[in-house]
Tab-separated table of C-alpha atoms in Angstrom:
chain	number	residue	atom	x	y	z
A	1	UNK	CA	-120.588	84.570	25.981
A	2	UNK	CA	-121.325	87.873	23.997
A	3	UNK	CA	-118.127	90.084	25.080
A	4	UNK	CA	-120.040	93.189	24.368
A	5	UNK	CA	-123.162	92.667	26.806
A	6	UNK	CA	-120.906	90.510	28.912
A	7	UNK	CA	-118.016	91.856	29.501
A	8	UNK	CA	-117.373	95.237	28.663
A	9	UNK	CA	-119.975	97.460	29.898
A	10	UNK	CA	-118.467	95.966	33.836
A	11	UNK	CA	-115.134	97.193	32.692
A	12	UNK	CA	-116.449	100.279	31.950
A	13	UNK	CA	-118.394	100.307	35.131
A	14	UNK	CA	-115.500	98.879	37.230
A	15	UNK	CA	-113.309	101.994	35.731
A	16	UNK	CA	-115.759	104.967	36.698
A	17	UNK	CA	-115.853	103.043	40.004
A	18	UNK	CA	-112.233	103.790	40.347
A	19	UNK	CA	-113.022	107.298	39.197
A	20	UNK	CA	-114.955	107.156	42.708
A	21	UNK	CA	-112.399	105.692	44.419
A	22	UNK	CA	-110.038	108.945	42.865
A	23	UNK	CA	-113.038	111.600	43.881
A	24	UNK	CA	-112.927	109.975	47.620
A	25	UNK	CA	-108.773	110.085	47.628
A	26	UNK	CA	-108.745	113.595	46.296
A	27	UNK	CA	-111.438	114.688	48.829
A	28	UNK	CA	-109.495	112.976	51.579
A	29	UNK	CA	-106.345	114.935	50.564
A	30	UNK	CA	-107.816	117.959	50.445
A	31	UNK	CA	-109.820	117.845	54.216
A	32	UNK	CA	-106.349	116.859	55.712
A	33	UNK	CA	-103.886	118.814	53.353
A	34	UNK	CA	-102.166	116.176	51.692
A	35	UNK	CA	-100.172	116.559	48.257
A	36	UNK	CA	-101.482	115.283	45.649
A	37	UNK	CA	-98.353	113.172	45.149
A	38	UNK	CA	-98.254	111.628	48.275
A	39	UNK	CA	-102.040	109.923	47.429
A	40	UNK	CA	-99.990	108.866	43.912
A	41	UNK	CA	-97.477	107.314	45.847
A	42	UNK	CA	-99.293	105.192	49.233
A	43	UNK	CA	-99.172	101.842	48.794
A	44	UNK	CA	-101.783	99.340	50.758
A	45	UNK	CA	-98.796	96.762	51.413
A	46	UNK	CA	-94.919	97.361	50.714
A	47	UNK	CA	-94.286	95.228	48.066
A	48	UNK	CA	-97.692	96.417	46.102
A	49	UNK	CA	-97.293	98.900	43.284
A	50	UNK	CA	-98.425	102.435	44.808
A	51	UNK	CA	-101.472	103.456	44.228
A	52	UNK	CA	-100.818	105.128	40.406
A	53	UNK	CA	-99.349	102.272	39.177
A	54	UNK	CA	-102.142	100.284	40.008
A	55	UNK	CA	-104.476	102.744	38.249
A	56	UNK	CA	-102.498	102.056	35.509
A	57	UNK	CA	-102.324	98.822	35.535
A	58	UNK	CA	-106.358	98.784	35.217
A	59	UNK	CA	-106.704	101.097	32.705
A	60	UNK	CA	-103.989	99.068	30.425
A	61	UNK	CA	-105.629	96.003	31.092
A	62	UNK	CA	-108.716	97.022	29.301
A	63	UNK	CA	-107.378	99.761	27.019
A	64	UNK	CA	-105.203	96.371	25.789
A	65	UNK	CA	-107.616	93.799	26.062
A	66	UNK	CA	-110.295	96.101	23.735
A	67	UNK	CA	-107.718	96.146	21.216
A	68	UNK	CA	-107.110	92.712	21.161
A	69	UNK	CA	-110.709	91.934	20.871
A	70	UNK	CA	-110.666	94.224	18.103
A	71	UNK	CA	-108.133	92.873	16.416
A	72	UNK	CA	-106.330	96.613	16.405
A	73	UNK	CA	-102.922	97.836	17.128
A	74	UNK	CA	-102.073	97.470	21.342
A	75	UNK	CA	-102.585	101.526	22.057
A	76	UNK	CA	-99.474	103.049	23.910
A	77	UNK	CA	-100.303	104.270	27.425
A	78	UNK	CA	-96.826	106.012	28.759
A	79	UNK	CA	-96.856	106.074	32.434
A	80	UNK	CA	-96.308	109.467	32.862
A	81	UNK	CA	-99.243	110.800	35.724
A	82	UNK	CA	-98.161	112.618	38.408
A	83	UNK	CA	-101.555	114.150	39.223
A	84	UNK	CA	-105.033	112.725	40.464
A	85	UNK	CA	-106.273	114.492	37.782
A	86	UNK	CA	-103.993	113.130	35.019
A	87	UNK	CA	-105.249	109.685	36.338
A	88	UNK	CA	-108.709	110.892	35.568
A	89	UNK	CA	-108.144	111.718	32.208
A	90	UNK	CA	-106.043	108.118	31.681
A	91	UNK	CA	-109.349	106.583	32.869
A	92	UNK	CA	-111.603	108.653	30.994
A	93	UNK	CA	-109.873	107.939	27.739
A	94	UNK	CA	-110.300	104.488	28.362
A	95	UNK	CA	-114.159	104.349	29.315
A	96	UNK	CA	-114.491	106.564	26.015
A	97	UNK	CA	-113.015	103.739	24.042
A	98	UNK	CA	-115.266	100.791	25.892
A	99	UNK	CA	-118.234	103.058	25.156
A	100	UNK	CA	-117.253	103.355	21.328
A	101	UNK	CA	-116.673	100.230	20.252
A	102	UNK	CA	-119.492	98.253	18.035
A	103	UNK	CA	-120.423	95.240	18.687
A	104	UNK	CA	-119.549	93.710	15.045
A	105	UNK	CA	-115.521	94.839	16.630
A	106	UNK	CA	-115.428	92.414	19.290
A	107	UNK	CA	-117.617	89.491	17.555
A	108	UNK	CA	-114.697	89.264	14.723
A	109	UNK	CA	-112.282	87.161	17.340
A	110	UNK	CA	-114.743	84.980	19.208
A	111	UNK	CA	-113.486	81.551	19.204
A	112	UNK	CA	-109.538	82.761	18.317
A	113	UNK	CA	-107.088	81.953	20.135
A	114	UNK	CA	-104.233	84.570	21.344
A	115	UNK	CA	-100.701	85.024	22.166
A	116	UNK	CA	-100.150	87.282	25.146
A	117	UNK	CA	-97.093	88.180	26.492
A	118	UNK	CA	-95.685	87.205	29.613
A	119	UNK	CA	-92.818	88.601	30.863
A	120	UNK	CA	-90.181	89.608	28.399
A	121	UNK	CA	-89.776	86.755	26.096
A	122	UNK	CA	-92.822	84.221	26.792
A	123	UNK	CA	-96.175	84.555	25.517
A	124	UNK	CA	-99.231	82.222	26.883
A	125	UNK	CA	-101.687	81.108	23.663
A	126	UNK	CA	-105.337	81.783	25.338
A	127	UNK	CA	-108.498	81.404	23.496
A	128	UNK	CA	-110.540	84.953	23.432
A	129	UNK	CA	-112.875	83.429	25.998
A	130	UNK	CA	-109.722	82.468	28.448
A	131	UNK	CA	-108.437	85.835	28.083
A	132	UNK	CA	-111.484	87.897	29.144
A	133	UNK	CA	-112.711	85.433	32.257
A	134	UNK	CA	-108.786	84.267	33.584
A	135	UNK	CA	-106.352	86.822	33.188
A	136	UNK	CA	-107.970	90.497	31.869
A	137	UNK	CA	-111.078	90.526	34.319
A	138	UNK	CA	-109.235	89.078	37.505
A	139	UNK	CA	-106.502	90.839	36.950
A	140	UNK	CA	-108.223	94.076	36.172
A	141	UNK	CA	-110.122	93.476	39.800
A	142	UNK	CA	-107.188	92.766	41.535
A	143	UNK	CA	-105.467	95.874	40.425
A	144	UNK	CA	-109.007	97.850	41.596
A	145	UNK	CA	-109.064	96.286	44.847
């Protein structure tokens, strides 16, 4: 599996499909005169995260998951959108970091194996390859869906 042909460019592609899905939510507002916050705040089932957590969610996944691969510092995300819009940007930043990352970045922790955290205390030792195809990519399309 080459994680740079493999994998990331349909992260990257699964994020500006969310961008869609933020263009089509925005649009609906708008046409029926909904805040802005109230599209932040629907939820498709009441114990699911509302809808900007779940944007969230994504974008952490693989804003956390590149840096892993990388072998770089987890980058801080603070939860802090209120806005369609500041959702936007959250995603944008994190298509701009798919889109700059070499391939030579990614290639240095092929075969490693991880700890990722679970929960407060626990971490789960994955290989790289466990990682990308078990927990980031299902969980990234779960949180899209």
């Amino acid at each position: 599996m080459n994680l740079y042909h493999d994998i990331l460019p349909g992260w990257a592609n699964s994020l500006r499909c969310l961008q869609s899905i933020l263009d089509k939510a925005e649009q609906f507002a708008t046409d029926r005169e909904i805040e802005s916050s109230v599209m932040m705040s629907l939820r498709l089932f009441p114990d699911m995260f509302p809808f900007a957590k779940q944007v969230q969610i994504a974008c952490d996944l693989v804003a956390r998951a590149t840096a892993r691969l990388c072998a770089e510092p987890l980058p801080e995300f603070p939860d802090t959108e209120t806005t369609l819009a500041q959702l936007r940007d959250r995603i944008d930043k994190v298509v701009e970091r798919c889109e700059s990352i070499e391939e030579q970045a990614l290639s240095a922790t092929t075969g490693e194996m991880l700890d990722i955290p679970f929960g407060r205390d626990a971490t789960q030792p994955m290989s790289v390859e466990q990682y990308v195809c078990r927990f980031v990519t299902p969980n990234l399309y779960f949180h899209l869906g």
